[in-house]
PDB file of C-alpha atoms in Angstrom:
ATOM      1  CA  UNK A  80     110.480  17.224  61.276  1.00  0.00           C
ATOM      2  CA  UNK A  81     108.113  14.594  59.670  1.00  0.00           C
ATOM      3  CA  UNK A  82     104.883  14.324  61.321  1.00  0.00           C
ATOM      4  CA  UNK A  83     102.046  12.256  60.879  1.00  0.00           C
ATOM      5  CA  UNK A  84      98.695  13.180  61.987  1.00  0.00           C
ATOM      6  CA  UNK A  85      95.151  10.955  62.431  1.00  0.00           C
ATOM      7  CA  UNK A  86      91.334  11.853  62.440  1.00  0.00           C
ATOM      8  CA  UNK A  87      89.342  11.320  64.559  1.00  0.00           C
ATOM      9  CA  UNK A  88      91.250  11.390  67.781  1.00  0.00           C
ATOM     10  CA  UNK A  89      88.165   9.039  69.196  1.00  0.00           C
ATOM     11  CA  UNK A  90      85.349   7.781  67.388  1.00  0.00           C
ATOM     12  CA  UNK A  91      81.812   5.659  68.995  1.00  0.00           C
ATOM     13  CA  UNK A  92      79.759   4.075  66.386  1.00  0.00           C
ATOM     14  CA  UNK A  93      76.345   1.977  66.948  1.00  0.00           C
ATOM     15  CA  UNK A  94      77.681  -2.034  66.358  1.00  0.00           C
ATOM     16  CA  UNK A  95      76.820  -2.026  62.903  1.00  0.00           C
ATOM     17  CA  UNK A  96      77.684   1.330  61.503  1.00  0.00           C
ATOM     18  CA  UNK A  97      80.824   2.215  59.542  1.00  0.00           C
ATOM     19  CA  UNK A  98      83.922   3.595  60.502  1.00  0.00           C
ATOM     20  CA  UNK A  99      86.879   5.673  58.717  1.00  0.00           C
ATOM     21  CA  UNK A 100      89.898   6.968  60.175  1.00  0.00           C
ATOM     22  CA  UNK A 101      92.409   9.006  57.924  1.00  0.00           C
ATOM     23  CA  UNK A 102      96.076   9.704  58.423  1.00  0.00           C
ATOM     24  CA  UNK A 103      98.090  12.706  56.969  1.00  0.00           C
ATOM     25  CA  UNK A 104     101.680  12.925  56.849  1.00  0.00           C
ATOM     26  CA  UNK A 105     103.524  16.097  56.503  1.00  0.00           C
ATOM     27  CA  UNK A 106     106.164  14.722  53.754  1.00  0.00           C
ATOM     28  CA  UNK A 107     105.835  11.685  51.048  1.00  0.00           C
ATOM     29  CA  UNK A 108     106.036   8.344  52.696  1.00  0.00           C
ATOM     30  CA  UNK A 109     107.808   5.164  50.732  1.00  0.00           C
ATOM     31  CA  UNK A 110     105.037   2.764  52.015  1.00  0.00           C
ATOM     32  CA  UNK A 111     102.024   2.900  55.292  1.00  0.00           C
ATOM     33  CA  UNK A 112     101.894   0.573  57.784  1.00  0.00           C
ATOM     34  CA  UNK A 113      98.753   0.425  59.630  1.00  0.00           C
ATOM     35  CA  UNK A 114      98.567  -1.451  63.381  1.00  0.00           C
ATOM     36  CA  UNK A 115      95.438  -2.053  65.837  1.00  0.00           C
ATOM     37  CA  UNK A 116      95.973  -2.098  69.885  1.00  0.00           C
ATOM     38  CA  UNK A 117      93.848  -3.432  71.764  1.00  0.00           C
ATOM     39  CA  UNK A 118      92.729  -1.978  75.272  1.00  0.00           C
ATOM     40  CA  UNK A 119      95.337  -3.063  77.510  1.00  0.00           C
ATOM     41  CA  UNK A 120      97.205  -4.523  74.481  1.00  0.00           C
ATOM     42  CA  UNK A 121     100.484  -4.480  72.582  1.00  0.00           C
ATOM     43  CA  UNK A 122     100.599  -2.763  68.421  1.00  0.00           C
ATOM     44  CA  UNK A 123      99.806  -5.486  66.235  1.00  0.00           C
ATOM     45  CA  UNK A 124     100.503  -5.475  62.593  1.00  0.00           C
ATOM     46  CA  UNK A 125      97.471  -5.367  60.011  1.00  0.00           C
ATOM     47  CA  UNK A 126      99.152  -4.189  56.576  1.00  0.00           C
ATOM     48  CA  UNK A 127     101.527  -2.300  54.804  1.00  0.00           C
ATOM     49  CA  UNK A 128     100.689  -0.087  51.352  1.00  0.00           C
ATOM     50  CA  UNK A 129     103.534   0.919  48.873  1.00  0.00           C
ATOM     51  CA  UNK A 130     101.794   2.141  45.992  1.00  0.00           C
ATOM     52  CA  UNK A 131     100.299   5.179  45.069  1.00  0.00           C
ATOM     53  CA  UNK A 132      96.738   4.483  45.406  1.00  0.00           C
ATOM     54  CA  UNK A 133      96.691   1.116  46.688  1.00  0.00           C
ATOM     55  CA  UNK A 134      93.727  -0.562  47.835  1.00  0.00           C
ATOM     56  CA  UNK A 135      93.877  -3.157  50.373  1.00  0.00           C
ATOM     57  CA  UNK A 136      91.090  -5.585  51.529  1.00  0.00           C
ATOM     58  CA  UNK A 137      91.022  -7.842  54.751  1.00  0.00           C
ATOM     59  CA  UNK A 138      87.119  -8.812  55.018  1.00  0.00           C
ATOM     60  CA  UNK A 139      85.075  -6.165  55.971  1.00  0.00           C
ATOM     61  CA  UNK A 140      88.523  -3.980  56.284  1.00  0.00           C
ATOM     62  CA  UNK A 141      89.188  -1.449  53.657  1.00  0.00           C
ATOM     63  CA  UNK A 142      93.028  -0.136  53.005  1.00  0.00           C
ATOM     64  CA  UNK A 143      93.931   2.841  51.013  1.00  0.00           C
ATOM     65  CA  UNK A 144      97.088   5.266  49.940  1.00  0.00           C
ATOM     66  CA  UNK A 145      96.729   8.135  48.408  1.00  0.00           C
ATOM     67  CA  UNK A 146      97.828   8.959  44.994  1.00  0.00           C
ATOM     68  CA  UNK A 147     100.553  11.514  46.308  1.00  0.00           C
ATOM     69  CA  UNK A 148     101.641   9.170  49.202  1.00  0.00           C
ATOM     70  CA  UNK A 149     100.954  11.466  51.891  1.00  0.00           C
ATOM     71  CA  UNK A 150      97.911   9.822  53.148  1.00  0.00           C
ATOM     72  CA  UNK A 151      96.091   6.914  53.419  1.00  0.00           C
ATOM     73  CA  UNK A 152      92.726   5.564  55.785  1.00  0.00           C
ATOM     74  CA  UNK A 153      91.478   2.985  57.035  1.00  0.00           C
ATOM     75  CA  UNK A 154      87.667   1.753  56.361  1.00  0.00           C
ATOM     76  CA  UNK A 155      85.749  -0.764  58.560  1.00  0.00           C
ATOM     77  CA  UNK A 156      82.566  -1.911  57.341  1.00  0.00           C
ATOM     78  CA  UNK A 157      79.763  -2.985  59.630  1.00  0.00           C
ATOM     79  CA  UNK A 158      81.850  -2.634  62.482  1.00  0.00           C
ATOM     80  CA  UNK A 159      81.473  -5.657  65.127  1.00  0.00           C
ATOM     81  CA  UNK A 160      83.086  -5.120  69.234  1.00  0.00           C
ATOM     82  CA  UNK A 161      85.780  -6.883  68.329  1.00  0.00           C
ATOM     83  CA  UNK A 162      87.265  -4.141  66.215  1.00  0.00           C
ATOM     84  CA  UNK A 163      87.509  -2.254  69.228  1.00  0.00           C
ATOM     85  CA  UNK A 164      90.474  -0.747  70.141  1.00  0.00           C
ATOM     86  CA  UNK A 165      93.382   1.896  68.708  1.00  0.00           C
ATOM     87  CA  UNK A 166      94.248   1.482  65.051  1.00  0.00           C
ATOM     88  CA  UNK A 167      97.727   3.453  64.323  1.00  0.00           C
ATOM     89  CA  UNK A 168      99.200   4.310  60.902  1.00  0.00           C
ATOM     90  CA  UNK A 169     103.148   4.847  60.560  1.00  0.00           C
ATOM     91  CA  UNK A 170     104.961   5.931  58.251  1.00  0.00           C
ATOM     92  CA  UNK A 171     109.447   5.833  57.535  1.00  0.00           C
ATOM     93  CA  UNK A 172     111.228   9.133  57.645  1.00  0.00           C
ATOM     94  CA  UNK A 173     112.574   9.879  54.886  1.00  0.00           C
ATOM     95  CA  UNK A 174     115.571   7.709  53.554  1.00  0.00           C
ATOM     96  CA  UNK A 175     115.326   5.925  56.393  1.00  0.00           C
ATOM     97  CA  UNK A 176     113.464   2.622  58.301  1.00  0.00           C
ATOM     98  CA  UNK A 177     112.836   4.760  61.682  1.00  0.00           C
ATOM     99  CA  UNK A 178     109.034   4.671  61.484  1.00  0.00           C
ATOM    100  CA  UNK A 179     107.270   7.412  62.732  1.00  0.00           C
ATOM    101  CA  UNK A 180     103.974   6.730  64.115  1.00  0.00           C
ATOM    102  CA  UNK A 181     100.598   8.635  64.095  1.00  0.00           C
ATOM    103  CA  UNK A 182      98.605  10.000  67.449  1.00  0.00           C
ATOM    104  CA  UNK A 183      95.777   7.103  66.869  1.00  0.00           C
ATOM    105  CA  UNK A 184      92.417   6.693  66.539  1.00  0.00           C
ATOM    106  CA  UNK A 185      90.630   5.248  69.657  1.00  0.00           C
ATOM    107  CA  UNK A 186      87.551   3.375  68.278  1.00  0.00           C
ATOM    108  CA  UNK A 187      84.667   2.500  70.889  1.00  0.00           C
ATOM    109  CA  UNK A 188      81.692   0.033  69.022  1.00  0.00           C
ATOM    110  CA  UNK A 189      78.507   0.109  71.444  1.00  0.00           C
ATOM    111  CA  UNK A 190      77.016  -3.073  71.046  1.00  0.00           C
TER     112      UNK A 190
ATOM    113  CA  UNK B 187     108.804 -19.476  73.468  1.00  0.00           C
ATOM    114  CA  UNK B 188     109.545 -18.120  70.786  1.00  0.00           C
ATOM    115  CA  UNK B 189     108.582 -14.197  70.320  1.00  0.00           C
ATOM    116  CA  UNK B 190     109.697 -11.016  71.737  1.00  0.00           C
ATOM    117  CA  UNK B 191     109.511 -10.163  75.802  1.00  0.00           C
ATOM    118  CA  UNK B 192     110.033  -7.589  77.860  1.00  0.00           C
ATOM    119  CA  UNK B 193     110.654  -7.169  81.334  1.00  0.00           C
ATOM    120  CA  UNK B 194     109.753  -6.181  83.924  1.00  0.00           C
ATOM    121  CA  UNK B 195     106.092  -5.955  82.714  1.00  0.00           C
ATOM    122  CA  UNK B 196     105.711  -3.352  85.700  1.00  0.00           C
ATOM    123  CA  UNK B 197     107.985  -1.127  87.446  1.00  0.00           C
ATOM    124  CA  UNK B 198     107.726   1.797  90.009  1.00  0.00           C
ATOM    125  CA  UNK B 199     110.624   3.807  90.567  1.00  0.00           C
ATOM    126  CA  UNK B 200     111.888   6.542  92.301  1.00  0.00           C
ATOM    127  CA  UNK B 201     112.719  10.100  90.893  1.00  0.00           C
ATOM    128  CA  UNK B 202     116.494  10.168  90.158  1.00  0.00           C
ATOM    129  CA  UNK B 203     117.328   6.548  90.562  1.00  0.00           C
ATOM    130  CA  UNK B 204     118.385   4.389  87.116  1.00  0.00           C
ATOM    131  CA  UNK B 205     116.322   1.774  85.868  1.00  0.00           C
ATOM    132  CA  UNK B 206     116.408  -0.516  82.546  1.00  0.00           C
ATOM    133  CA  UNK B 207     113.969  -2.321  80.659  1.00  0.00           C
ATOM    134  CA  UNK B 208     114.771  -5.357  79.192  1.00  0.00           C
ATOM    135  CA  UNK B 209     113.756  -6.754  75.534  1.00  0.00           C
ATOM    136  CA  UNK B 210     114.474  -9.938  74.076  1.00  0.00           C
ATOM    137  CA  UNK B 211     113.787 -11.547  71.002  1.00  0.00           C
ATOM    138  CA  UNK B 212     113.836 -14.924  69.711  1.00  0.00           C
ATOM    139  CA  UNK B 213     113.678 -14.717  65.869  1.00  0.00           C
ATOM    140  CA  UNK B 214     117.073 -12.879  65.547  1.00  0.00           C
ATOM    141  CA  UNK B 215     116.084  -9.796  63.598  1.00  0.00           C
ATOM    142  CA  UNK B 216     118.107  -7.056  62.734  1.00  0.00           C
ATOM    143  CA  UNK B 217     115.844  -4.513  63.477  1.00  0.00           C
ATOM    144  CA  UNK B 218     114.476  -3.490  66.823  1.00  0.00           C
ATOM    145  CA  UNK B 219     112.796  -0.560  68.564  1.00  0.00           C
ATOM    146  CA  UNK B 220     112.003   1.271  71.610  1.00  0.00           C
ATOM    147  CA  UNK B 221     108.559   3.433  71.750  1.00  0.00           C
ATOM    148  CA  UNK B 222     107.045   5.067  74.355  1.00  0.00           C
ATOM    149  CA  UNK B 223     103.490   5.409  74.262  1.00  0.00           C
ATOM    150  CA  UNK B 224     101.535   8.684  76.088  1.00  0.00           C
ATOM    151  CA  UNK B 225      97.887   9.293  76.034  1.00  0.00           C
ATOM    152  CA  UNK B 226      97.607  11.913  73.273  1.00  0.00           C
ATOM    153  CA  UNK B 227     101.131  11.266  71.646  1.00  0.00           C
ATOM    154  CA  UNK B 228     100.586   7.803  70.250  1.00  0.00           C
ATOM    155  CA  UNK B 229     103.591   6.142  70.011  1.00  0.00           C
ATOM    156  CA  UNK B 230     106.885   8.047  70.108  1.00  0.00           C
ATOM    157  CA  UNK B 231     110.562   6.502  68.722  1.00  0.00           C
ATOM    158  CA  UNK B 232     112.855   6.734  71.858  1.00  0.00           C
ATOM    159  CA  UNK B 233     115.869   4.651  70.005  1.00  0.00           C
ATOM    160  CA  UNK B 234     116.337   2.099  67.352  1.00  0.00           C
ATOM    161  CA  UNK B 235     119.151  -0.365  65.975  1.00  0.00           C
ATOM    162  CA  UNK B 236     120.159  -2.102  63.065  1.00  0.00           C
ATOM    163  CA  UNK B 237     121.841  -4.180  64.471  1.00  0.00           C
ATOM    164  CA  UNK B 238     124.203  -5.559  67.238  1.00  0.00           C
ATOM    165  CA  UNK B 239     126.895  -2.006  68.045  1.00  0.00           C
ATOM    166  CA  UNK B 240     124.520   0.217  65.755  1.00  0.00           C
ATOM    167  CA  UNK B 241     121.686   2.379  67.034  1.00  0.00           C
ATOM    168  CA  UNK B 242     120.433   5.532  66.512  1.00  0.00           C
ATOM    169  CA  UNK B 243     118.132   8.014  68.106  1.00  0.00           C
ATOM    170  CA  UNK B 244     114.562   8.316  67.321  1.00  0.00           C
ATOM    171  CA  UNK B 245     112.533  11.148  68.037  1.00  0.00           C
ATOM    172  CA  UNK B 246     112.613  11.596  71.715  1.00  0.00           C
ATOM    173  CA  UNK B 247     116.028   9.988  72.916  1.00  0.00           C
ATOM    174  CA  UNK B 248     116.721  12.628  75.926  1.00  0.00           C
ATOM    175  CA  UNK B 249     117.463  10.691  79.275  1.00  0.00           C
ATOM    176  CA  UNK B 250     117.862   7.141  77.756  1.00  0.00           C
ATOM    177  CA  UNK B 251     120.816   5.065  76.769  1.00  0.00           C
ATOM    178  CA  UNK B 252     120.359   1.951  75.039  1.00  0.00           C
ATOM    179  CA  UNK B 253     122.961  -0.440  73.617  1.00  0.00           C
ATOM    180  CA  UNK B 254     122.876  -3.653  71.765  1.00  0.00           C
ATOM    181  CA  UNK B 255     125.616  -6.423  71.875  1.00  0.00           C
ATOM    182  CA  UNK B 256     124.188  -9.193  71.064  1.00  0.00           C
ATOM    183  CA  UNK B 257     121.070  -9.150  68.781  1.00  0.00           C
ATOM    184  CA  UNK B 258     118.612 -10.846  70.789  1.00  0.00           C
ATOM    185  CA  UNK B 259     118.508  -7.726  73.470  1.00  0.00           C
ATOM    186  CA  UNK B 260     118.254  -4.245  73.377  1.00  0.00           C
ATOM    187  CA  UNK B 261     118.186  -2.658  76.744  1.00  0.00           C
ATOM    188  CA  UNK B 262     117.020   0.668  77.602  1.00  0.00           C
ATOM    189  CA  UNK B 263     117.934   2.050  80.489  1.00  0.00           C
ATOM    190  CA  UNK B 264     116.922   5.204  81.991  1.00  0.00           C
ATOM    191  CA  UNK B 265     119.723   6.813  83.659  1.00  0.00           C
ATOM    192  CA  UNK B 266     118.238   9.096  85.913  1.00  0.00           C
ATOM    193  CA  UNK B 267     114.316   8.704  85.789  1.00  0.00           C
ATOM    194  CA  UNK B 268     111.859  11.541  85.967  1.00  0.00           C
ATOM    195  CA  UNK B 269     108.317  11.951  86.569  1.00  0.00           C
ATOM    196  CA  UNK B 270     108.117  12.612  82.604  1.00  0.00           C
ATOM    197  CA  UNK B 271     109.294   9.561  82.283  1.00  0.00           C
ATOM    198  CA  UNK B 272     105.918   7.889  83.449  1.00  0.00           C
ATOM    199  CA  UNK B 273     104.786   5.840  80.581  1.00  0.00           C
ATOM    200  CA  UNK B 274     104.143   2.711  78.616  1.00  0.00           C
ATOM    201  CA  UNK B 275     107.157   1.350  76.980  1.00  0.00           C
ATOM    202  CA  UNK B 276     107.016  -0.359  73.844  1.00  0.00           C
ATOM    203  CA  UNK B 277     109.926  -2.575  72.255  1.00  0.00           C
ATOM    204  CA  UNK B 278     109.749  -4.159  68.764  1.00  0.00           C
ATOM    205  CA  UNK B 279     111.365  -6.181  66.354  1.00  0.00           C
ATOM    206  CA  UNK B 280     111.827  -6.208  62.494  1.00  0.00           C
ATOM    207  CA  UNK B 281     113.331  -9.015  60.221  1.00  0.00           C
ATOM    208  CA  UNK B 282     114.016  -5.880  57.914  1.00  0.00           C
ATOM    209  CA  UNK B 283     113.759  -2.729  57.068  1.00  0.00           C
ATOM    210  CA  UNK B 284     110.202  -1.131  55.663  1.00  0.00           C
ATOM    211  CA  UNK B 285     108.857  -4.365  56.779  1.00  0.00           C
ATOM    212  CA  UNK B 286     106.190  -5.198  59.795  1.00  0.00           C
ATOM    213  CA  UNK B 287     107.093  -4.757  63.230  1.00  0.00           C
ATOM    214  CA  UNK B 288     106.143  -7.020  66.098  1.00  0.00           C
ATOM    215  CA  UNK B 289     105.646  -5.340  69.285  1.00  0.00           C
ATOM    216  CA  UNK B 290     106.464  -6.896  73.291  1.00  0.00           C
ATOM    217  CA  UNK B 291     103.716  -7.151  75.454  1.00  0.00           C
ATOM    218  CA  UNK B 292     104.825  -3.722  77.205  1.00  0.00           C
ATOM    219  CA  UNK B 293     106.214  -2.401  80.227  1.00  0.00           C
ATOM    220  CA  UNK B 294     104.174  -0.241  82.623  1.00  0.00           C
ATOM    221  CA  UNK B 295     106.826   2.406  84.179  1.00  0.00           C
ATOM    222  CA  UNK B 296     105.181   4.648  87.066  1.00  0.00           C
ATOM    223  CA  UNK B 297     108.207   7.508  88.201  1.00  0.00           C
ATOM    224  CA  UNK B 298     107.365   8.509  91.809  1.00  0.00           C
TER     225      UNK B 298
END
């Protein structure tokens, strides 16, 4: 079946310092939705990407898809404790709107 | 208020006994979801609907019933609950399809 995978698993940056997690999926995805959970927290929606090799920007946030729809990352710039927390990508199977989500990347800023 | 809610926000059970989380939403979407989430599994589709008297399985539907007749609530109920069952239970709501999701606030489930 579809699966979608995401590197790192965890990640620790300085305050400051960039950050980059990627996602991979194992079949061509329609469109990428990426969400953030906070420790403690509920999913909460950030964006969604339908074209092949769109670029997103939410301030110091950075958005891509791939050019063959299979993967996409997310780039934080300067990162500040607030961006703490677990930032998912998902992705529909195939033909369908059953979103399947990736394992997460756990993102710890030391301030 | 307006939003999506689930109860109860904690719940310790016995092995073997039945228990069901509730979900509500306000905005009357279509679409809604149940996820469980698991340390190194992310989030995993348990079942999903379309609407009220349609739903589906997702990707890890074993031991859990859900229905839907009315729109605003999609129960899940687990009908005989298992250690493996221990998790973090996720519902959500879509206006749509291929459209955002917006998650409850989560219900803690401890199977003793």
């Amino acid at each position: 079946g579809q699966q979608v995978m995401q590197i790192p698993q965890y990640q620790h940056v300085q305050e400051g310092e960039d950050f980059t997690t990627y996602c991979n999926s194992s079949t061509t995805l329609s469109n990428i939705q990426w969400y953030k959970q906070r420790p403690g927290g509920h999913p909460v929606f950030l964006i969604q990407l339908v074209k092949s090799g769109e670029v997103k920007k939410q301030k110091r946030l950075t958005f891509q898809f791939g050019e063959a729809k299979k993967n996409s990352s997310l780039h934080i710039t300067a990162t500040q404790t607030t961006d703490v927390g677990t930032y998912f990508c998902a992705g529909p199977t195939s033909g369908t709107y059953k979103y399947i989500f990736g394992t997460g990347t756990r993102l710890k800023v030391l301030a | 208020d307006a939003g999506i809610t689930q109860s109860p926000r904690y719940k310790i059970t016995e092995t073997g006994r039945q228990v069901t989380l509730m979900c509500h939403q306000t905005w009357s979407h279509s679409y809604m979801f149940w996820y469980r989430q698991d340390l190194g599994h992310g989030l995993r589709l348990i079942y999903y609907s379309a609407a009220a008297d349609i739903t589906d399985k997702g990707e890890v539907p074993d031991g859990y019933v859900v229905s839907r007749s009315k729109t605003e609530n999609f129960p899940l109920t687990l009908e005989s609950a298992t250690r493996s069952q221990t998790s973090v239970y996720f519902c959500a709501s879509s206006e749509g399809q291929l459209i955002e999701a917006f998650f409850g606030q989560g219900t803690r489930l401890t199977v003793v």
